[in-house]
Amino acid sequence: MATKHEKIIQYIETLPVGDKISVRQIAKDMAVSEGTAYRAIKEAETRRLVSTIERVGTIRIEKKKKENIERLTFAEIVNIVDGQVLGGKSGLHKTLTKFVIGAMKLDDMMRYTDAGSLLIVGNRSNTHLNALKAGAAVLITGGFDADEEARRLADELDLPIISSSYDTFTVATMINRAIYDQLIKKEILLIEDIVVPIEDTSYLKSTDTVRDFNELNSRTTHGGYPVVDKQKKTVGIVTSKDVIGKQESDSIDRLMTRNPITVTMKTSVATAGHRMIWEGIDLLPVTDEHGVLQGVVSRQDVLKAMQMAQRQPQHGETIDDLVKNEMKLEKDEDDSTVEFTVTPQMTNQFGAISYGAFTTLLVEAGAVALKKTKRGDSVVENMTIYFMKPVQMEKTIQVLPKILDMSRKFAKIDFEVYSDEILVCKALVTFQVLER
């Protein structure tokens, strides 16, 4: 049975895109306290079902699926640029397809401005009107206002006019950064991308018996199942090993493993994969924040998704990607030495390589050394670094990893880092080895 919180989320999902939502209204419609309504609206905002704008309120927006090109709604733009909505509030839920910087003559500008665009321009009233007539929203920079005619037209056409105190270059940079961050998020696989949904999930009740397990097993041939109570909350997990040699009348409640490891829809696939391999489990129940079963993921699905993700092109580069791009391996197959050039993006305020970029370099160099031993992926458990000298911007350094000890689950690697043949750093890193 769904909780009050879940019912409110489901109710918000049924509201038409563009509807305005308030805590008081939700509390009244759903017969819940204002505190419960507030928490559910915040959860809806996290799920990108609604967007809250200062002086405007909370608006139901389109929930966007993962796409090749990440899009933003005008409501999200208002929050990104700390904007004020001057007109066309009823169109804030709409999605923009592109933004155009109005730094050219009007006729030339209009060639690039069409329906769904966002025109970023200063206090040029004639331009505002022409953009709205072309079906585009307007973002006025420099904190300038829009005239009454433009506001009236924006309201008629449901096209927002937004004013921001930032200049045109800063606004464009902020929007670009937001889209870039969305692209990085898009590349991170989450459990919701690979989950077997609840309607396709086989599970048992805590009141079931070994007979029920055997019947379900003969139909599905799965090796294990989540176990739920009357409220469909996950209370355990039962596998073939648990029921071998047991009587058919034995209760699942007595045989199952209680308090199983679970994940949520927003858990990353990489995190789930690490836990499954490290704990030696083949099935993870997927639950909501109240423990209600929403589906399952298998070890096979997780590892397959991780392998697929590694082959996908990265649209938005993280620090890890920047570091990987600068790494060059020695051509000798028996040598794991990595050469690396320090770029300006990887420096701290003193012009030396930043701690974050440097630790990423050590982790990547260690991963290279481990892969040459034909092992699987790895994650860092412990790291000790001794800096001898700072490494300046645009210097080339050599990282020499040496495996000191390796077991089935752990590896200890000693690193020596040289710049201009001078030792600049020593480090000792312990890795957890993720055997497939």
CSV table of C-alpha atoms in Angstrom, one decimal:
chain,number,residue,atom,x,y,z
A,1,MET,CA,0.0,0.0,0.0
A,2,ALA,CA,1.4,3.4,-1.0
A,3,THR,CA,2.4,5.9,1.7
A,4,LYS,CA,1.0,9.4,1.9
A,5,HIS,CA,4.3,10.7,0.5
A,6,GLU,CA,4.1,8.3,-2.5
A,7,LYS,CA,0.5,9.2,-3.1
A,8,ILE,CA,1.4,12.9,-3.2
A,9,ILE,CA,4.2,12.3,-5.7
A,10,GLN,CA,1.8,10.2,-7.9
A,11,TYR,CA,-0.8,13.0,-7.7
A,12,ILE,CA,1.8,15.6,-8.8
A,13,GLU,CA,2.7,13.4,-11.7
A,14,THR,CA,-0.9,13.4,-12.9
A,15,LEU,CA,-1.2,17.3,-12.8
A,16,PRO,CA,-1.0,19.0,-16.3
A,17,VAL,CA,2.4,20.5,-17.2
A,18,GLY,CA,2.4,24.2,-16.4
A,19,ASP,CA,0.1,23.9,-13.4
A,20,LYS,CA,1.0,26.0,-10.4
A,21,ILE,CA,1.4,24.0,-7.1
A,22,SER,CA,1.4,25.2,-3.5
A,23,VAL,CA,2.0,23.4,-0.2
A,24,ARG,CA,-1.4,24.6,1.1
A,25,GLN,CA,-3.2,23.4,-2.0
A,26,ILE,CA,-1.6,19.9,-1.9
A,27,ALA,CA,-2.3,19.6,1.8
A,28,LYS,CA,-5.9,20.4,1.2
A,29,ASP,CA,-6.4,18.2,-1.9
A,30,MET,CA,-4.6,15.2,-0.4
A,31,ALA,CA,-5.9,15.7,3.2
A,32,VAL,CA,-2.4,15.7,4.7
A,33,SER,CA,-0.4,18.1,6.9
A,34,GLU,CA,1.5,21.0,5.3
A,35,GLY,CA,4.8,19.4,6.5
A,36,THR,CA,4.1,16.2,4.6
A,37,ALA,CA,3.0,18.2,1.5
A,38,TYR,CA,6.2,20.3,1.7
A,39,ARG,CA,8.5,17.2,1.9
A,40,ALA,CA,6.7,15.6,-1.1
A,41,ILE,CA,7.1,18.8,-3.2
A,42,LYS,CA,10.8,18.9,-2.4
A,43,GLU,CA,11.1,15.2,-3.5
A,44,ALA,CA,9.2,16.1,-6.7
A,45,GLU,CA,11.7,18.9,-7.3
A,46,THR,CA,14.6,16.5,-6.9
A,47,ARG,CA,12.9,14.2,-9.5
A,48,ARG,CA,12.6,17.2,-11.8
A,49,LEU,CA,8.8,17.0,-11.9
A,50,VAL,CA,8.4,20.6,-10.6
A,51,SER,CA,10.5,23.7,-10.5
A,52,THR,CA,10.3,26.4,-7.7
A,53,ILE,CA,11.0,30.0,-8.7
A,54,GLU,CA,11.3,32.9,-6.3
A,55,ARG,CA,8.3,35.4,-6.6
A,56,VAL,CA,6.5,33.0,-9.0
A,57,GLY,CA,6.0,29.7,-7.0
A,58,THR,CA,6.2,26.0,-7.9
A,59,ILE,CA,5.3,24.9,-11.4
A,60,ARG,CA,4.7,21.4,-12.8
A,61,ILE,CA,7.3,21.0,-15.6
A,62,GLU,CA,8.0,18.3,-18.2
A,63,LYS,CA,10.0,15.3,-16.8
A,64,LYS,CA,12.7,14.8,-19.4
A,65,LYS,CA,14.0,11.4,-20.3
A,66,LYS,CA,17.7,10.9,-21.0
A,67,GLU,CA,18.4,12.2,-24.5
A,68,ASN,CA,21.3,12.7,-26.8
A,69,ILE,CA,20.9,16.5,-26.3
A,70,GLU,CA,20.0,17.6,-22.8
A,71,ARG,CA,17.3,20.3,-22.6
A,72,LEU,CA,16.3,22.8,-20.0
A,73,THR,CA,12.9,24.3,-19.2
A,74,PHE,CA,12.5,28.1,-18.9
A,75,ALA,CA,11.7,27.6,-15.2
A,76,GLU,CA,15.1,26.0,-14.8
A,77,ILE,CA,16.7,28.9,-16.7
A,78,VAL,CA,15.2,31.4,-14.3
A,79,ASN,CA,16.9,29.6,-11.3
A,80,ILE,CA,20.2,29.3,-13.1
A,81,VAL,CA,20.5,33.0,-13.9
A,82,ASP,CA,18.9,34.3,-10.7
A,83,GLY,CA,16.3,35.8,-12.9
A,84,GLN,CA,13.0,37.7,-12.4
A,85,VAL,CA,10.0,36.8,-14.5
A,86,LEU,CA,8.5,39.9,-16.1
A,87,GLY,CA,5.8,38.2,-18.3
A,88,GLY,CA,4.6,34.9,-19.8
A,89,LYS,CA,4.7,33.1,-16.4
A,90,SER,CA,2.3,30.4,-17.8
A,91,GLY,CA,4.9,29.3,-20.3
A,92,LEU,CA,7.7,28.6,-17.8
A,93,HIS,CA,7.1,24.9,-18.0
A,94,LYS,CA,8.1,24.8,-21.7
A,95,THR,CA,11.4,23.4,-22.9
A,96,LEU,CA,13.9,25.5,-24.9
A,97,THR,CA,15.6,23.9,-27.9
A,98,LYS,CA,18.5,26.4,-28.2
A,99,PHE,CA,19.6,29.8,-27.0
A,100,VAL,CA,20.6,32.7,-29.3
A,101,ILE,CA,22.9,35.6,-28.2
A,102,GLY,CA,21.5,38.9,-29.6
A,103,ALA,CA,24.8,40.5,-30.6
A,104,MET,CA,24.0,41.3,-34.2
A,105,LYS,CA,21.6,43.4,-36.3
A,106,LEU,CA,17.9,42.7,-35.9
A,107,ASP,CA,17.3,41.0,-39.3
A,108,ASP,CA,20.4,38.8,-38.9
A,109,MET,CA,19.3,37.9,-35.3
A,110,MET,CA,15.8,36.8,-36.5
A,111,ARG,CA,17.3,34.3,-38.9
A,112,TYR,CA,18.5,32.3,-36.0
A,113,THR,CA,15.5,32.9,-33.7
A,114,ASP,CA,12.6,30.5,-34.0
A,115,ALA,CA,9.9,28.8,-31.9
A,116,GLY,CA,11.3,27.2,-28.7
A,117,SER,CA,14.5,29.4,-28.7
A,118,LEU,CA,15.6,31.7,-25.9
A,119,LEU,CA,17.0,35.0,-27.1
A,120,ILE,CA,19.6,36.6,-24.8
A,121,VAL,CA,19.7,40.3,-25.4
A,122,GLY,CA,20.0,43.7,-23.6
A,123,ASN,CA,17.5,46.5,-23.4
A,124,ARG,CA,16.3,46.5,-27.1
A,125,SER,CA,12.5,46.7,-27.0
A,126,ASN,CA,12.0,46.2,-30.7
A,127,THR,CA,14.0,43.0,-30.6
A,128,HIS,CA,12.0,41.7,-27.6
A,129,LEU,CA,8.7,42.1,-29.6
A,130,ASN,CA,10.1,40.5,-32.8
A,131,ALA,CA,11.5,37.5,-30.8
A,132,LEU,CA,8.1,36.9,-29.1
A,133,LYS,CA,6.3,37.1,-32.4
A,134,ALA,CA,8.8,34.4,-33.8
A,135,GLY,CA,7.8,32.1,-30.9
A,136,ALA,CA,10.9,32.6,-28.8
A,137,ALA,CA,11.3,33.5,-25.1
A,138,VAL,CA,13.4,36.5,-24.1
A,139,LEU,CA,16.1,36.8,-21.5
A,140,ILE,CA,17.0,40.5,-20.9
A,141,THR,CA,20.5,40.9,-19.4
A,142,GLY,CA,22.0,43.8,-17.4
A,143,GLY,CA,18.9,43.9,-15.1
A,144,PHE,CA,16.9,45.9,-17.6
A,145,ASP,CA,13.1,45.9,-17.7
A,146,ALA,CA,10.7,45.1,-20.6
A,147,ASP,CA,8.1,47.6,-21.8
A,148,GLU,CA,4.4,47.1,-21.2
A,149,GLU,CA,3.7,46.0,-24.8
A,150,ALA,CA,6.3,43.2,-24.6
A,151,ARG,CA,4.9,42.0,-21.3
A,152,ARG,CA,1.3,41.9,-22.6
A,153,LEU,CA,2.4,40.0,-25.7
A,154,ALA,CA,4.4,37.5,-23.6
A,155,ASP,CA,1.3,36.8,-21.5
A,156,GLU,CA,-0.8,36.3,-24.6
A,157,LEU,CA,1.7,33.9,-26.2
A,158,ASP,CA,2.7,32.1,-23.0
A,159,LEU,CA,6.3,32.9,-23.7
A,160,PRO,CA,8.4,34.0,-20.7
A,161,ILE,CA,10.3,37.3,-20.5
A,162,ILE,CA,13.1,36.9,-17.9
A,163,SER,CA,15.3,39.6,-16.6
A,164,SER,CA,18.8,38.9,-15.1
A,165,SER,CA,21.3,41.3,-13.5
A,166,TYR,CA,24.2,39.5,-15.1
A,167,ASP,CA,25.7,40.5,-18.5
A,168,THR,CA,25.1,38.6,-21.7
A,169,PHE,CA,28.5,36.7,-21.6
A,170,THR,CA,28.0,35.6,-18.0
A,171,VAL,CA,24.4,34.4,-18.6
A,172,ALA,CA,25.4,32.4,-21.7
A,173,THR,CA,28.2,30.8,-19.7
A,174,MET,CA,25.9,29.9,-16.8
A,175,ILE,CA,23.4,28.2,-19.2
A,176,ASN,CA,26.2,26.4,-21.0
A,177,ARG,CA,27.6,25.2,-17.7
A,178,ALA,CA,24.1,23.9,-16.6
A,179,ILE,CA,23.7,22.0,-19.9
A,180,TYR,CA,27.2,20.6,-19.6
A,181,ASP,CA,26.5,19.4,-16.1
A,182,GLN,CA,23.3,17.8,-17.3
A,183,LEU,CA,25.3,15.9,-20.0
A,184,ILE,CA,27.7,14.6,-17.4
A,185,LYS,CA,24.8,13.4,-15.3
A,186,LYS,CA,23.2,11.8,-18.4
A,187,GLU,CA,26.3,9.7,-18.9
A,188,ILE,CA,26.2,8.3,-15.4
A,189,LEU,CA,24.1,5.1,-15.4
A,190,LEU,CA,21.6,4.8,-12.6
A,191,ILE,CA,19.7,1.7,-11.4
A,192,GLU,CA,16.5,3.2,-12.8
A,193,ASP,CA,18.1,2.8,-16.3
A,194,ILE,CA,18.5,-1.0,-16.0
A,195,VAL,CA,16.0,-2.1,-13.2
A,196,VAL,CA,13.6,-5.0,-13.8
A,197,PRO,CA,10.3,-3.2,-12.8
A,198,ILE,CA,8.1,-4.5,-10.1
A,199,GLU,CA,5.4,-5.8,-12.6
A,200,ASP,CA,8.1,-8.1,-14.1
A,201,THR,CA,9.7,-9.0,-10.8
A,202,SER,CA,9.3,-12.4,-9.2
A,203,TYR,CA,9.2,-12.2,-5.4
A,204,LEU,CA,7.9,-14.2,-2.4
A,205,LYS,CA,5.9,-13.2,0.7
A,206,SER,CA,7.3,-13.8,4.2
A,207,THR,CA,4.3,-16.1,4.8
A,208,ASP,CA,5.2,-18.4,1.8
A,209,THR,CA,6.8,-21.8,2.2
A,210,VAL,CA,9.5,-23.8,0.4
A,211,ARG,CA,6.8,-25.3,-1.7
A,212,ASP,CA,6.0,-21.8,-3.0
A,213,PHE,CA,9.7,-21.2,-3.7
A,214,ASN,CA,10.0,-24.4,-5.7
A,215,GLU,CA,6.9,-23.6,-7.8
A,216,LEU,CA,8.2,-20.1,-8.5
A,217,ASN,CA,11.7,-21.5,-9.3
A,218,SER,CA,10.3,-24.0,-11.8
A,219,ARG,CA,8.5,-21.2,-13.6
A,220,THR,CA,11.3,-18.6,-13.7
A,221,THR,CA,14.5,-20.7,-13.1
A,222,HIS,CA,15.9,-17.7,-11.1
A,223,GLY,CA,18.3,-18.6,-8.3
A,224,GLY,CA,16.9,-16.1,-5.7
A,225,TYR,CA,14.0,-13.9,-4.9
A,226,PRO,CA,13.3,-10.8,-2.7
A,227,VAL,CA,10.9,-11.5,0.2
A,228,VAL,CA,8.2,-8.9,1.1
A,229,ASP,CA,5.7,-8.4,4.0
A,230,LYS,CA,2.0,-7.5,3.6
A,231,GLN,CA,2.9,-3.8,2.8
A,232,LYS,CA,5.4,-5.0,0.1
A,233,LYS,CA,8.3,-3.8,2.2
A,234,THR,CA,11.5,-5.8,1.5
A,235,VAL,CA,12.3,-7.9,4.6
A,236,GLY,CA,14.7,-10.5,3.2
A,237,ILE,CA,16.1,-12.4,0.3
A,238,VAL,CA,16.0,-16.2,-0.3
A,239,THR,CA,18.1,-18.3,-2.6
A,240,SER,CA,18.3,-21.9,-3.8
A,241,LYS,CA,21.1,-22.5,-1.2
A,242,ASP,CA,18.8,-21.5,1.6
A,243,VAL,CA,16.1,-24.1,0.7
A,244,ILE,CA,18.2,-27.1,-0.2
A,245,GLY,CA,17.3,-30.1,2.0
A,246,LYS,CA,14.4,-28.2,3.7
A,247,GLN,CA,10.9,-29.5,4.1
A,248,GLU,CA,8.3,-28.2,1.7
A,249,SER,CA,6.2,-26.9,4.6
A,250,ASP,CA,9.1,-24.9,6.0
A,251,SER,CA,8.4,-21.1,6.2
A,252,ILE,CA,10.4,-18.8,4.0
A,253,ASP,CA,10.4,-16.4,6.9
A,254,ARG,CA,12.7,-18.8,8.9
A,255,LEU,CA,15.1,-19.5,5.9
A,256,MET,CA,15.6,-16.1,4.3
A,257,THR,CA,18.5,-13.7,4.9
A,258,ARG,CA,17.1,-10.8,6.8
A,259,ASN,CA,17.9,-7.1,6.2
A,260,PRO,CA,19.3,-7.7,2.8
A,261,ILE,CA,21.5,-5.1,1.0
A,262,THR,CA,19.2,-2.9,-1.2
A,263,VAL,CA,19.6,0.0,-3.6
A,264,THR,CA,17.3,2.8,-4.8
A,265,MET,CA,16.4,4.0,-8.3
A,266,LYS,CA,19.0,6.8,-7.9
A,267,THR,CA,21.9,4.5,-6.9
A,268,SER,CA,24.6,4.5,-9.6
A,269,VAL,CA,25.2,1.2,-11.5
A,270,ALA,CA,28.9,1.4,-10.6
A,271,THR,CA,28.1,1.6,-6.8
A,272,ALA,CA,25.7,-1.4,-7.1
A,273,GLY,CA,28.3,-3.3,-9.1
A,274,HIS,CA,31.0,-2.8,-6.5
A,275,ARG,CA,28.7,-3.9,-3.6
A,276,MET,CA,27.5,-7.0,-5.5
A,277,ILE,CA,31.0,-8.1,-6.3
A,278,TRP,CA,32.5,-7.2,-2.9
A,279,GLU,CA,29.7,-8.9,-1.0
A,280,GLY,CA,29.5,-11.9,-3.4
A,281,ILE,CA,25.7,-11.4,-4.1
A,282,ASP,CA,23.9,-12.0,-7.4
A,283,LEU,CA,20.6,-10.1,-6.8
A,284,LEU,CA,19.8,-6.7,-5.4
A,285,PRO,CA,16.3,-5.7,-4.5
A,286,VAL,CA,15.5,-2.1,-5.5
A,287,THR,CA,13.4,-0.2,-3.0
A,288,ASP,CA,12.0,3.3,-2.4
A,289,GLU,CA,13.0,5.4,0.7
A,290,HIS,CA,10.4,3.5,2.8
A,291,GLY,CA,11.7,0.0,1.8
A,292,VAL,CA,8.9,-0.9,-0.5
A,293,LEU,CA,10.0,-3.2,-3.3
A,294,GLN,CA,10.2,-1.5,-6.7
A,295,GLY,CA,12.1,-4.1,-8.7
A,296,VAL,CA,15.4,-6.0,-8.9
A,297,VAL,CA,18.8,-5.9,-10.6
A,298,SER,CA,21.0,-8.9,-11.2
A,299,ARG,CA,24.8,-9.0,-11.1
A,300,GLN,CA,24.8,-9.9,-14.8
A,301,ASP,CA,22.7,-6.8,-15.7
A,302,VAL,CA,24.9,-4.5,-13.7
A,303,LEU,CA,28.2,-5.8,-15.1
A,304,LYS,CA,26.8,-5.7,-18.7
A,305,ALA,CA,25.7,-2.1,-18.2
A,306,MET,CA,29.1,-1.1,-16.8
A,307,GLN,CA,30.8,-2.6,-19.8
A,308,MET,CA,28.4,-0.8,-22.2
A,309,ALA,CA,29.0,2.5,-20.4
A,310,GLN,CA,32.7,2.3,-20.9
A,311,ARG,CA,32.2,2.0,-24.6
A,312,GLN,CA,29.9,5.1,-24.8
A,313,PRO,CA,31.4,8.5,-26.0
A,314,GLN,CA,31.5,11.0,-23.1
A,315,HIS,CA,29.7,14.2,-23.9
A,316,GLY,CA,30.6,16.1,-20.8
A,317,GLU,CA,34.1,15.8,-19.4
A,318,THR,CA,34.8,15.4,-15.7
A,319,ILE,CA,38.1,15.9,-14.0
A,320,ASP,CA,38.7,12.1,-14.3
A,321,ASP,CA,38.2,12.4,-18.1
A,322,LEU,CA,40.6,15.4,-18.4
A,323,VAL,CA,43.3,13.4,-16.5
A,324,LYS,CA,42.8,10.3,-18.6
A,325,ASN,CA,43.1,12.4,-21.8
A,326,GLU,CA,46.5,13.7,-20.7
A,327,MET,CA,47.9,10.2,-19.8
A,328,LYS,CA,50.3,8.5,-22.1
A,329,LEU,CA,51.5,5.0,-21.6
A,330,GLU,CA,55.0,3.7,-22.2
A,331,LYS,CA,55.1,1.6,-25.4
A,332,ASP,CA,56.9,-1.3,-23.6
A,333,GLU,CA,54.1,-3.8,-22.7
A,334,ASP,CA,56.0,-4.9,-19.6
A,335,ASP,CA,56.2,-1.4,-18.3
A,336,SER,CA,53.3,0.4,-16.6
A,337,THR,CA,54.9,3.8,-16.5
A,338,VAL,CA,52.5,6.7,-17.2
A,339,GLU,CA,53.6,10.1,-18.6
A,340,PHE,CA,51.4,13.1,-17.8
A,341,THR,CA,51.3,16.8,-18.7
A,342,VAL,CA,49.9,19.2,-16.1
A,343,THR,CA,47.3,21.5,-17.8
A,344,PRO,CA,46.0,24.8,-16.4
A,345,GLN,CA,42.6,23.2,-15.6
A,346,MET,CA,44.4,20.8,-13.2
A,347,THR,CA,46.2,23.4,-11.0
A,348,ASN,CA,45.5,25.0,-7.7
A,349,GLN,CA,45.7,28.8,-6.9
A,350,PHE,CA,49.5,28.5,-6.7
A,351,GLY,CA,49.9,27.1,-10.3
A,352,ALA,CA,50.9,23.7,-9.1
A,353,ILE,CA,49.0,20.4,-9.8
A,354,SER,CA,45.9,20.2,-7.5
A,355,TYR,CA,45.5,17.5,-4.9
A,356,GLY,CA,42.3,16.2,-6.6
A,357,ALA,CA,43.9,15.9,-10.1
A,358,PHE,CA,47.0,14.3,-8.6
A,359,THR,CA,45.1,11.6,-6.7
A,360,THR,CA,43.0,10.9,-9.8
A,361,LEU,CA,46.3,10.4,-11.8
A,362,LEU,CA,47.6,7.9,-9.2
A,363,VAL,CA,44.3,6.0,-9.2
A,364,GLU,CA,44.3,5.8,-13.0
A,365,ALA,CA,47.9,4.8,-13.2
A,366,GLY,CA,47.3,2.1,-10.6
A,367,ALA,CA,44.3,0.8,-12.6
A,368,VAL,CA,46.5,0.5,-15.7
A,369,ALA,CA,49.1,-1.5,-13.7
A,370,LEU,CA,46.4,-3.9,-12.3
A,371,LYS,CA,44.8,-4.4,-15.7
A,372,LYS,CA,48.2,-5.6,-17.1
A,373,THR,CA,47.9,-8.5,-14.5
A,374,LYS,CA,44.6,-9.5,-16.2
A,375,ARG,CA,42.6,-8.4,-13.2
A,376,GLY,CA,39.2,-6.7,-13.4
A,377,ASP,CA,38.3,-3.2,-12.2
A,378,SER,CA,39.4,-1.7,-8.9
A,379,VAL,CA,38.5,1.0,-6.4
A,380,VAL,CA,40.8,2.8,-3.9
A,381,GLU,CA,40.5,1.8,-0.2
A,382,ASN,CA,43.4,3.7,1.3
A,383,MET,CA,46.0,6.3,0.0
A,384,THR,CA,49.1,7.8,1.6
A,385,ILE,CA,51.0,10.5,-0.3
A,386,TYR,CA,54.3,12.2,0.5
A,387,PHE,CA,54.9,15.4,-1.6
A,388,MET,CA,58.6,16.2,-2.0
A,389,LYS,CA,58.3,19.1,-4.4
A,390,PRO,CA,55.3,21.0,-6.1
A,391,VAL,CA,54.7,20.1,-9.7
A,392,GLN,CA,54.2,23.3,-11.8
A,393,MET,CA,51.7,23.9,-14.6
A,394,GLU,CA,52.7,22.5,-18.0
A,395,LYS,CA,55.4,20.3,-16.6
A,396,THR,CA,55.5,16.7,-17.7
A,397,ILE,CA,55.7,14.0,-15.0
A,398,GLN,CA,56.3,10.3,-15.0
A,399,VAL,CA,54.4,8.0,-12.7
A,400,LEU,CA,56.0,4.6,-11.9
A,401,PRO,CA,53.6,2.2,-10.2
A,402,LYS,CA,55.0,-1.0,-8.6
A,403,ILE,CA,52.8,-3.7,-7.3
A,404,LEU,CA,54.1,-4.7,-3.8
A,405,ASP,CA,51.5,-7.3,-2.9
A,406,MET,CA,48.3,-8.8,-4.5
A,407,SER,CA,45.6,-11.1,-3.2
A,408,ARG,CA,42.3,-12.1,-4.7
A,409,LYS,CA,40.6,-9.0,-3.3
A,410,PHE,CA,43.4,-6.5,-2.5
A,411,ALA,CA,46.4,-5.0,-4.2
A,412,LYS,CA,49.1,-2.6,-2.7
A,413,ILE,CA,50.9,-0.4,-5.1
A,414,ASP,CA,53.9,1.8,-4.5
A,415,PHE,CA,54.2,4.9,-6.7
A,416,GLU,CA,57.2,7.1,-7.5
A,417,VAL,CA,56.6,10.3,-9.4
A,418,TYR,CA,59.3,12.1,-11.3
A,419,SER,CA,59.6,15.5,-13.0
A,420,ASP,CA,62.7,16.4,-14.9
A,421,GLU,CA,64.2,13.2,-13.4
A,422,ILE,CA,63.7,14.6,-9.8
A,423,LEU,CA,61.6,12.6,-7.4
A,424,VAL,CA,58.6,14.9,-6.6
A,425,CYS,CA,56.3,12.4,-4.8
A,426,LYS,CA,56.0,9.0,-3.3
A,427,ALA,CA,52.7,7.2,-2.5
A,428,LEU,CA,51.3,4.0,-1.2
A,429,VAL,CA,47.8,3.0,-2.4
A,430,THR,CA,45.6,0.0,-1.4
A,431,PHE,CA,43.1,-1.1,-4.0
A,432,GLN,CA,40.1,-3.4,-3.7
A,433,VAL,CA,40.1,-5.6,-6.8
A,434,LEU,CA,36.7,-6.3,-8.3
A,435,GLU,CA,36.9,-9.8,-9.7
A,436,ARG,CA,34.3,-10.6,-12.3
